[in-house]
Short mmCIF file of C-alpha atoms in Angstrom, two decimals:
data_model
loop_
_atom_site.label_atom_id
_atom_site.label_comp_id
_atom_site.label_asym_id
_atom_site.label_seq_id
_atom_site.Cartn_x
_atom_site.Cartn_y
_atom_site.Cartn_z
CA UNK F 821 -8.32 -22.50 -79.22
CA UNK F 822 -6.33 -25.68 -79.86
CA UNK F 823 -7.91 -27.30 -76.80
CA UNK F 824 -11.34 -26.31 -78.06
CA UNK F 825 -10.63 -27.90 -81.43
CA UNK F 826 -9.49 -31.08 -79.68
CA UNK F 827 -12.62 -31.19 -77.51
CA UNK F 828 -15.06 -30.42 -80.33
CA UNK F 829 -15.23 -33.98 -81.79
CA UNK F 830 -15.81 -35.41 -78.33
CA UNK F 831 -18.51 -32.82 -77.64
CA UNK F 832 -20.24 -33.57 -80.93
CA UNK F 833 -20.14 -37.29 -80.18
CA UNK F 834 -21.67 -36.68 -76.75
CA UNK F 835 -24.42 -34.50 -78.21
CA UNK F 836 -25.15 -37.07 -80.89
CA UNK F 837 -25.39 -39.78 -78.25
CA UNK F 838 -27.73 -37.66 -76.11
CA UNK F 839 -29.94 -36.94 -79.10
CA UNK F 840 -29.97 -40.60 -80.09
CA UNK F 841 -30.99 -41.84 -76.65
CA UNK F 842 -33.53 -39.04 -76.21
CA UNK F 843 -35.28 -40.14 -79.39
CA UNK F 844 -35.09 -43.79 -78.39
CA UNK F 845 -36.61 -43.23 -74.94
CA UNK F 846 -39.28 -40.87 -76.26
CA UNK F 847 -40.42 -43.52 -78.71
CA UNK F 848 -40.16 -46.17 -75.98
CA UNK F 849 -42.57 -44.08 -73.91
CA UNK F 850 -44.94 -43.77 -76.85
CA UNK F 851 -44.89 -47.53 -77.46
CA UNK F 852 -45.45 -48.20 -73.76
CA UNK F 853 -48.45 -45.85 -73.77
CA UNK F 854 -49.98 -47.65 -76.75
CA UNK F 855 -49.57 -51.03 -75.09
CA UNK F 856 -50.95 -49.67 -71.83
CA UNK F 857 -54.09 -48.62 -73.71
CA UNK F 858 -54.29 -52.12 -75.17
CA UNK F 859 -54.06 -53.54 -71.65
CA UNK F 860 -56.82 -51.24 -70.39
CA UNK F 861 -59.00 -52.21 -73.36
CA UNK F 862 -58.45 -55.88 -72.58
CA UNK F 863 -59.29 -55.33 -68.91
CA UNK F 864 -62.45 -53.50 -69.91
CA UNK F 865 -63.56 -56.50 -71.94
CA UNK F 866 -63.00 -58.82 -68.98
CA UNK F 867 -60.27 -58.99 -66.31
CA UNK F 868 -60.72 -62.73 -65.86
CA UNK F 869 -59.96 -63.38 -69.52
CA UNK F 870 -57.00 -60.98 -69.50
CA UNK F 871 -55.27 -62.75 -66.63
CA UNK F 872 -56.32 -66.26 -67.62
CA UNK F 873 -53.24 -68.42 -67.81
CA UNK F 874 -53.76 -72.17 -67.40
CA UNK F 875 -50.98 -74.01 -65.60
CA UNK F 876 -48.73 -75.96 -67.94
CA UNK F 877 -46.79 -78.36 -65.76
CA UNK F 878 -46.02 -81.01 -68.36
CA UNK F 879 -44.63 -80.51 -71.89
CA UNK F 880 -46.63 -81.67 -74.92
CA UNK F 881 -45.75 -85.13 -76.17
CA UNK F 882 -44.28 -83.74 -79.40
CA UNK F 883 -41.31 -82.33 -77.46
CA UNK F 884 -40.23 -85.82 -76.43
CA UNK F 885 -40.83 -87.46 -79.81
CA UNK F 886 -37.91 -89.92 -80.17
CA UNK F 887 -37.90 -89.52 -83.96
CA UNK F 888 -36.57 -85.98 -83.48
CA UNK F 889 -33.45 -87.07 -81.65
CA UNK F 890 -31.94 -87.19 -78.19
CA UNK F 891 -32.16 -84.40 -75.61
CA UNK F 892 -28.67 -83.49 -74.40
CA UNK F 893 -26.96 -80.87 -72.26
CA UNK F 894 -23.50 -79.35 -72.36
CA UNK F 895 -21.83 -76.86 -70.03
CA UNK F 896 -19.49 -74.51 -71.87
CA UNK F 897 -16.17 -73.35 -70.49
CA UNK F 898 -16.22 -69.56 -71.00
CA UNK F 899 -19.52 -68.62 -69.33
CA UNK F 900 -20.20 -71.82 -67.41
CA UNK F 901 -23.77 -71.85 -68.75
CA UNK F 902 -25.55 -75.11 -69.44
CA UNK F 903 -27.00 -75.42 -72.94
CA UNK F 904 -29.77 -77.74 -74.05
CA UNK F 905 -29.86 -79.24 -77.52
CA UNK F 906 -31.52 -82.03 -79.44
CA UNK F 907 -29.21 -84.21 -81.54
CA UNK F 908 -30.02 -86.63 -84.33
CA UNK F 909 -27.68 -88.69 -86.48
CA UNK F 910 -24.59 -90.67 -85.64
CA UNK F 911 -21.65 -89.18 -83.78
CA UNK F 912 -18.66 -88.73 -86.03
CA UNK F 913 -20.65 -87.57 -89.03
CA UNK F 914 -20.21 -83.94 -90.16
CA UNK F 915 -21.92 -81.55 -87.77
CA UNK F 916 -24.93 -79.48 -88.83
CA UNK F 917 -25.64 -76.84 -86.17
CA UNK F 918 -29.07 -75.15 -86.21
CA UNK F 919 -29.66 -71.75 -84.55
CA UNK F 920 -33.25 -70.57 -84.11
CA UNK F 921 -34.74 -67.08 -83.99
CA UNK F 922 -37.30 -65.17 -81.91
CA UNK F 923 -39.71 -66.30 -80.52
CA UNK F 924 -38.64 -69.88 -81.13
CA UNK F 925 -36.55 -72.70 -79.68
CA UNK F 926 -35.00 -75.97 -80.89
CA UNK F 927 -38.38 -77.36 -81.99
CA UNK F 928 -38.47 -75.00 -84.98
CA UNK F 929 -35.93 -77.32 -86.62
CA UNK F 930 -37.94 -80.53 -86.17
CA UNK F 931 -38.18 -81.18 -89.91
CA UNK F 932 -34.46 -80.67 -90.43
CA UNK F 933 -33.60 -83.01 -87.55
CA UNK F 934 -35.42 -85.80 -89.32
CA UNK F 935 -34.33 -84.91 -92.86
CA UNK F 936 -30.56 -84.60 -92.41
CA UNK F 937 -29.77 -87.20 -89.74
CA UNK F 938 -28.77 -89.83 -92.28
CA UNK F 939 -25.85 -87.69 -93.52
CA UNK F 940 -25.07 -85.38 -90.59
CA UNK F 941 -24.87 -85.18 -86.86
CA UNK F 942 -27.70 -82.63 -86.60
CA UNK F 943 -27.82 -80.45 -83.48
CA UNK F 944 -30.72 -78.07 -82.83
CA UNK F 945 -29.71 -75.72 -80.05
CA UNK F 946 -31.68 -73.73 -77.50
CA UNK F 947 -29.81 -70.42 -77.62
CA UNK F 948 -28.75 -68.60 -74.46
CA UNK F 949 -31.88 -67.59 -72.54
CA UNK F 950 -34.21 -69.90 -74.45
CA UNK F 951 -35.99 -73.11 -73.52
CA UNK F 952 -33.99 -75.40 -71.23
CA UNK F 953 -30.74 -73.49 -71.72
CA UNK F 954 -29.59 -71.32 -68.80
CA UNK F 955 -30.94 -67.77 -68.89
CA UNK F 956 -28.79 -65.11 -67.19
CA UNK F 957 -30.87 -62.29 -65.72
CA UNK F 958 -29.04 -59.14 -66.82
CA UNK F 959 -29.17 -57.87 -70.38
CA UNK F 960 -25.38 -57.40 -70.39
CA UNK F 961 -25.20 -61.19 -70.63
CA UNK F 962 -26.80 -61.05 -74.08
CA UNK F 963 -24.21 -58.93 -75.87
CA UNK F 964 -23.06 -60.11 -79.26
CA UNK F 965 -19.61 -61.18 -78.10
CA UNK F 966 -21.24 -63.46 -75.50
CA UNK F 967 -23.51 -65.01 -78.13
CA UNK F 968 -20.61 -65.60 -80.51
CA UNK F 969 -18.46 -67.17 -77.80
CA UNK F 970 -21.35 -69.49 -76.89
CA UNK F 971 -21.37 -71.06 -80.34
CA UNK F 972 -17.59 -71.33 -80.50
CA UNK F 973 -17.48 -73.07 -77.11
CA UNK F 974 -20.39 -75.36 -77.99
CA UNK F 975 -18.58 -76.50 -81.11
CA UNK F 976 -15.52 -77.31 -78.99
CA UNK F 977 -17.62 -79.08 -76.36
CA UNK F 978 -19.27 -81.24 -79.02
CA UNK F 979 -15.84 -82.31 -80.23
CA UNK F 980 -15.97 -80.57 -83.62
CA UNK F 981 -13.71 -77.98 -85.20
CA UNK F 982 -16.13 -76.98 -87.99
CA UNK F 983 -19.75 -77.38 -89.01
CA UNK F 984 -22.50 -76.64 -91.48
CA UNK F 985 -24.06 -73.62 -89.76
CA UNK F 986 -27.70 -72.67 -90.31
CA UNK F 987 -29.40 -69.71 -88.64
CA UNK F 988 -32.76 -67.99 -88.74
CA UNK F 989 -33.49 -64.44 -87.51
CA UNK F 990 -31.29 -63.86 -84.41
CA UNK F 991 -29.72 -67.23 -85.07
CA UNK F 992 -28.92 -65.92 -88.55
CA UNK F 993 -27.16 -62.89 -87.14
CA UNK F 994 -25.07 -65.06 -84.84
CA UNK F 995 -24.29 -67.41 -87.73
CA UNK F 996 -23.07 -64.48 -89.86
CA UNK F 997 -20.79 -63.31 -87.05
CA UNK F 998 -19.33 -66.78 -86.51
CA UNK F 999 -18.57 -67.04 -90.24
CA UNK F 1000 -16.92 -63.61 -90.18
CA UNK F 1001 -14.91 -64.00 -86.97
CA UNK F 1002 -14.12 -67.71 -87.22
CA UNK F 1003 -14.34 -68.67 -90.91
CA UNK F 1004 -12.28 -71.80 -90.29
CA UNK F 1005 -15.15 -73.14 -88.17
CA UNK F 1006 -17.78 -72.87 -90.92
CA UNK F 1007 -17.84 -75.42 -93.74
CA UNK F 1008 -21.10 -74.06 -95.14
CA UNK F 1009 -23.41 -71.29 -93.98
CA UNK F 1010 -27.10 -70.76 -94.60
CA UNK F 1011 -28.80 -67.67 -93.18
CA UNK F 1012 -32.54 -67.05 -93.27
CA UNK F 1013 -34.10 -63.63 -92.80
CA UNK F 1014 -31.04 -61.68 -91.73
CA UNK F 1015 -28.65 -59.67 -93.93
CA UNK F 1016 -24.96 -59.21 -93.25
CA UNK F 1017 -24.75 -57.47 -89.82
CA UNK F 1018 -22.74 -54.54 -91.16
CA UNK F 1019 -25.28 -54.06 -93.94
CA UNK F 1020 -28.08 -54.11 -91.39
CA UNK F 1021 -26.53 -51.55 -89.05
CA UNK F 1022 -25.29 -49.31 -91.87
CA UNK F 1023 -28.73 -49.21 -93.42
CA UNK F 1024 -30.42 -48.48 -90.09
CA UNK F 1025 -27.98 -45.67 -89.32
CA UNK F 1026 -28.49 -44.14 -92.76
CA UNK F 1027 -32.27 -44.65 -92.71
CA UNK F 1028 -33.35 -44.24 -89.05
CA UNK F 1029 -37.00 -44.04 -90.11
CA UNK F 1030 -36.76 -47.79 -90.74
CA UNK F 1031 -36.52 -48.34 -86.99
CA UNK F 1032 -39.91 -46.74 -86.44
CA UNK F 1033 -41.39 -49.53 -88.56
CA UNK F 1034 -40.15 -52.00 -85.94
CA UNK F 1035 -41.88 -50.56 -82.88
CA UNK F 1036 -41.34 -53.74 -80.88
CA UNK F 1037 -37.61 -52.88 -80.76
CA UNK F 1038 -38.55 -49.89 -78.61
CA UNK F 1039 -41.23 -51.61 -76.59
CA UNK F 1040 -38.77 -54.33 -75.63
CA UNK F 1041 -36.46 -51.73 -74.02
CA UNK F 1042 -38.93 -51.33 -71.15
CA UNK F 1043 -38.38 -53.55 -68.08
CA UNK F 1044 -40.87 -56.42 -67.36
CA UNK F 1045 -43.86 -54.82 -69.18
CA UNK F 1046 -43.19 -56.56 -72.53
CA UNK F 1047 -42.99 -59.93 -70.78
CA UNK F 1048 -46.30 -59.20 -69.06
CA UNK F 1049 -48.03 -58.15 -72.28
CA UNK F 1050 -46.80 -61.30 -74.01
CA UNK F 1051 -48.40 -63.46 -71.32
CA UNK F 1052 -51.86 -61.90 -70.98
CA UNK F 1053 -54.89 -63.58 -72.52
CA UNK F 1054 -53.02 -66.88 -72.32
CA UNK F 1055 -50.19 -65.75 -74.61
CA UNK F 1056 -52.49 -64.30 -77.25
CA UNK F 1057 -49.61 -62.33 -78.81
CA UNK F 1058 -47.55 -65.48 -79.31
CA UNK F 1059 -50.52 -67.31 -80.80
CA UNK F 1060 -51.11 -64.37 -83.15
CA UNK F 1061 -47.50 -64.41 -84.35
CA UNK F 1062 -47.72 -68.03 -85.41
CA UNK F 1063 -51.31 -68.31 -86.61
CA UNK F 1064 -52.58 -64.95 -87.90
CA UNK F 1065 -52.99 -64.21 -91.60
CA UNK F 1066 -50.52 -61.30 -91.49
CA UNK F 1067 -47.62 -62.88 -89.58
CA UNK F 1068 -48.35 -66.58 -89.35
CA UNK F 1069 -47.90 -69.48 -91.72
CA UNK F 1070 -49.98 -68.83 -94.79
CA UNK F 1071 -49.17 -71.90 -96.86
CA UNK F 1072 -51.94 -74.47 -96.57
CA UNK F 1073 -50.80 -77.76 -95.14
CA UNK F 1074 -47.85 -76.19 -93.29
CA UNK F 1075 -49.67 -74.45 -90.45
CA UNK F 1076 -48.75 -75.36 -86.91
CA UNK F 1077 -50.83 -78.10 -85.39
CA UNK F 1078 -52.57 -77.48 -82.08
CA UNK F 1079 -49.85 -79.53 -80.39
CA UNK F 1080 -47.06 -77.59 -82.15
CA UNK F 1081 -48.53 -74.29 -80.97
CA UNK F 1082 -48.95 -75.63 -77.46
CA UNK F 1083 -45.25 -76.59 -77.48
CA UNK F 1084 -44.24 -72.97 -78.07
CA UNK F 1085 -46.67 -71.69 -75.45
CA UNK F 1086 -45.47 -74.28 -72.94
CA UNK F 1087 -41.83 -73.24 -73.35
CA UNK F 1088 -42.48 -69.50 -73.10
CA UNK F 1089 -44.96 -69.88 -70.23
CA UNK F 1090 -42.30 -71.20 -67.87
CA UNK F 1091 -41.12 -68.79 -65.13
CA UNK F 1092 -38.71 -66.20 -66.54
CA UNK F 1093 -38.78 -67.76 -70.01
CA UNK F 1094 -39.54 -64.49 -71.84
CA UNK F 1095 -36.89 -62.22 -70.30
CA UNK F 1096 -33.90 -63.93 -71.91
CA UNK F 1097 -35.24 -63.75 -75.47
CA UNK F 1098 -36.35 -60.13 -75.04
CA UNK F 1099 -32.94 -59.21 -73.58
CA UNK F 1100 -31.46 -59.83 -77.04
CA UNK F 1101 -33.37 -56.75 -78.20
CA UNK F 1102 -32.48 -54.73 -75.12
CA UNK F 1103 -28.91 -54.44 -76.38
CA UNK F 1104 -29.72 -53.52 -79.97
CA UNK F 1105 -29.66 -49.72 -79.53
CA UNK F 1106 -26.31 -49.90 -77.76
CA UNK F 1107 -24.95 -51.55 -80.90
CA UNK F 1108 -26.42 -48.85 -83.13
CA UNK F 1109 -25.26 -46.01 -80.87
CA UNK F 1110 -21.73 -47.41 -81.03
CA UNK F 1111 -21.87 -47.26 -84.82
CA UNK F 1112 -23.00 -50.79 -85.58
CA UNK F 1113 -21.36 -54.18 -85.61
CA UNK F 1114 -17.70 -53.39 -86.21
CA UNK F 1115 -16.14 -56.62 -84.93
CA UNK F 1116 -12.70 -55.06 -84.73
CA UNK F 1117 -12.73 -54.27 -88.43
CA UNK F 1118 -13.74 -57.76 -89.58
CA UNK F 1119 -16.62 -56.96 -91.88
CA UNK F 1120 -16.13 -59.22 -94.88
CA UNK F 1121 -17.03 -62.84 -95.08
CA UNK F 1122 -14.12 -64.83 -96.48
CA UNK F 1123 -16.03 -67.40 -98.48
CA UNK F 1124 -17.53 -67.54 -101.93
CA UNK F 1125 -21.13 -66.49 -101.47
CA UNK F 1126 -24.51 -66.86 -103.03
CA UNK F 1127 -27.23 -64.57 -101.71
CA UNK F 1128 -30.90 -64.98 -102.53
CA UNK F 1129 -33.55 -62.33 -102.00
CA UNK F 1130 -37.27 -62.49 -102.37
CA UNK F 1131 -38.39 -59.85 -104.87
CA UNK F 1132 -39.92 -57.33 -105.34
CA UNK F 1133 -40.38 -56.68 -101.61
CA UNK F 1134 -36.66 -56.10 -101.12
CA UNK F 1135 -34.89 -53.14 -102.68
CA UNK F 1136 -31.90 -55.07 -104.00
CA UNK F 1137 -30.43 -51.95 -105.54
CA UNK F 1138 -30.41 -50.11 -102.22
CA UNK F 1139 -28.08 -49.83 -99.28
CA UNK F 1140 -29.43 -52.98 -97.67
CA UNK F 1141 -28.37 -55.27 -100.49
CA UNK F 1142 -26.05 -57.89 -98.92
CA UNK F 1143 -24.45 -58.58 -102.30
CA UNK F 1144 -22.53 -55.32 -102.16
CA UNK F 1145 -18.84 -56.13 -102.68
CA UNK F 1146 -17.55 -54.30 -99.61
CA UNK F 1147 -19.28 -56.93 -97.49
CA UNK F 1148 -18.90 -59.98 -99.72
CA UNK F 1149 -15.75 -61.27 -101.39
CA UNK F 1150 -15.93 -63.46 -104.51
CA UNK F 1151 -19.69 -63.10 -104.63
CA UNK F 1152 -21.82 -64.93 -107.16
CA UNK F 1153 -24.83 -62.64 -107.69
CA UNK F 1154 -28.08 -64.30 -108.58
CA UNK F 1155 -31.57 -62.95 -107.92
CA UNK F 1156 -33.81 -65.80 -106.83
CA UNK F 1157 -37.49 -65.76 -106.07
CA UNK F 1158 -36.92 -66.98 -102.54
CA UNK F 1159 -39.47 -67.97 -99.99
CA UNK F 1160 -40.96 -66.08 -97.14
CA UNK F 1161 -41.21 -68.47 -94.25
CA UNK F 1162 -43.24 -68.59 -91.08
CA UNK F 1163 -40.52 -70.36 -89.16
CA UNK F 1164 -37.33 -72.13 -90.02
CA UNK F 1165 -39.23 -75.38 -89.71
CA UNK F 1166 -41.74 -74.58 -92.43
CA UNK F 1167 -39.83 -74.43 -95.70
CA UNK F 1168 -41.50 -76.45 -98.45
CA UNK F 1169 -39.72 -78.31 -101.22
CA UNK F 1170 -39.33 -76.94 -104.69
CA UNK F 1171 -36.15 -78.34 -106.28
CA UNK F 1172 -34.95 -76.01 -108.96
CA UNK F 1173 -31.35 -75.03 -108.36
CA UNK F 1174 -29.47 -78.29 -107.87
CA UNK F 1175 -26.15 -76.87 -109.09
CA UNK F 1176 -25.47 -75.28 -105.72
CA UNK F 1177 -23.37 -77.19 -103.23
CA UNK F 1178 -25.52 -76.20 -100.28
CA UNK F 1179 -28.38 -73.86 -100.95
CA UNK F 1180 -31.41 -74.85 -98.96
CA UNK F 1181 -32.80 -75.50 -95.54
CA UNK F 1182 -35.13 -78.41 -96.18
CA UNK F 1183 -32.79 -80.78 -97.97
CA UNK F 1184 -29.39 -81.00 -99.64
CA UNK F 1185 -28.44 -80.37 -102.37
CA UNK F 1186 -30.65 -77.77 -104.02
CA UNK F 1187 -32.42 -74.54 -103.19
CA UNK F 1188 -36.02 -75.04 -102.16
CA UNK F 1189 -38.28 -72.03 -102.46
CA UNK F 1190 -41.97 -71.26 -102.48
CA UNK F 1191 -43.28 -67.78 -103.37
CA UNK F 1192 -46.61 -68.60 -101.71
CA UNK F 1193 -45.23 -69.05 -98.20
CA UNK F 1194 -45.47 -66.31 -95.57
CA UNK F 1195 -42.65 -64.92 -93.46
CA UNK F 1196 -42.80 -65.19 -89.68
CA UNK F 1197 -42.39 -61.44 -89.17
CA UNK F 1198 -44.08 -60.35 -92.38
CA UNK F 1199 -40.83 -59.34 -94.07
CA UNK F 1200 -38.83 -60.73 -96.92
CA UNK F 1201 -36.60 -63.75 -96.47
CA UNK F 1202 -33.01 -64.15 -97.57
CA UNK F 1203 -31.03 -67.31 -98.04
CA UNK F 1204 -27.31 -66.75 -97.77
CA UNK F 1205 -25.24 -69.77 -98.74
CA UNK F 1206 -21.49 -69.65 -98.19
CA UNK F 1207 -19.12 -72.42 -99.08
CA UNK F 1208 -15.31 -72.58 -99.18
CA UNK F 1209 -13.48 -71.91 -102.42
#
């Protein structure tokens, strides 16, 4: 009987894991079936159009615009991977490190490269698997600890011990984790469109129905098929993400130019360029099955924080409120009508909160928001600004 009692927790954990993965793979199959029907529909309308994919041998001129900075490469010590980045501003100035999201690359920060170079050494990075940075094949190479170590090693390789760290989407998640695990490396932190990682995983585990609203999480678990669907009809899905009314840039005057859009398509049309970015998502259910982002018990950020949410689309009284004290120490709570943005590059100016030390993406100081802008993934945007006490 004692042995049975000892084995019961392990048995329950195994059963829970089996149930979890059964649900995940069932929904993966459903998502794959839906996309297969979309493929058949596209083929029915015209196979030639479906498989049309013009060769893109040369990058658009905007990617080599000298006003954006200098293209550089660095090979980091832990993984041996070579990272590509664009740097603007003089060496020796404080470092501002910019981490993009999905599906983006360094070019999303083109406005910030120009804006901040007079005061900072601004570095816009191609994350692991993106753009001209090396892209390991296996999804195990895209675990969170690998992504965190990348940024730590890059900082060392650039000759800096700390930086102003800005992240959007996946870059925002990585930025949070750097600030939590290595607070001495972060002078100031700005996160766009990603809550505290523990808040995110806790909320998902308590409200699993939320995952069904993000069907692409499941679709991306399938090998090679998501990459193929992204590329058909000359990357129609990518074009839709950036230009449609529902998910693209809605603010007039801030839409991507034809050349901007072609820059994104050029980068993701290169051989194997989609697998690395999608591999980030192929690890997400392993994180949730393990109980979320625990980081060896390090769950609190150790800086004074200001968190801004767009309202009313975010339930700030709910479990996904990043201002909750168990995740934030010395928090200054202030509800701001923050912007939804189409990409980290498209944040318009609206100076209204100049008392903050660092509280904006477009320029410093001041928080710049625009309630008329549209978020890249159709969800609410957060700005999380951390600065030392």
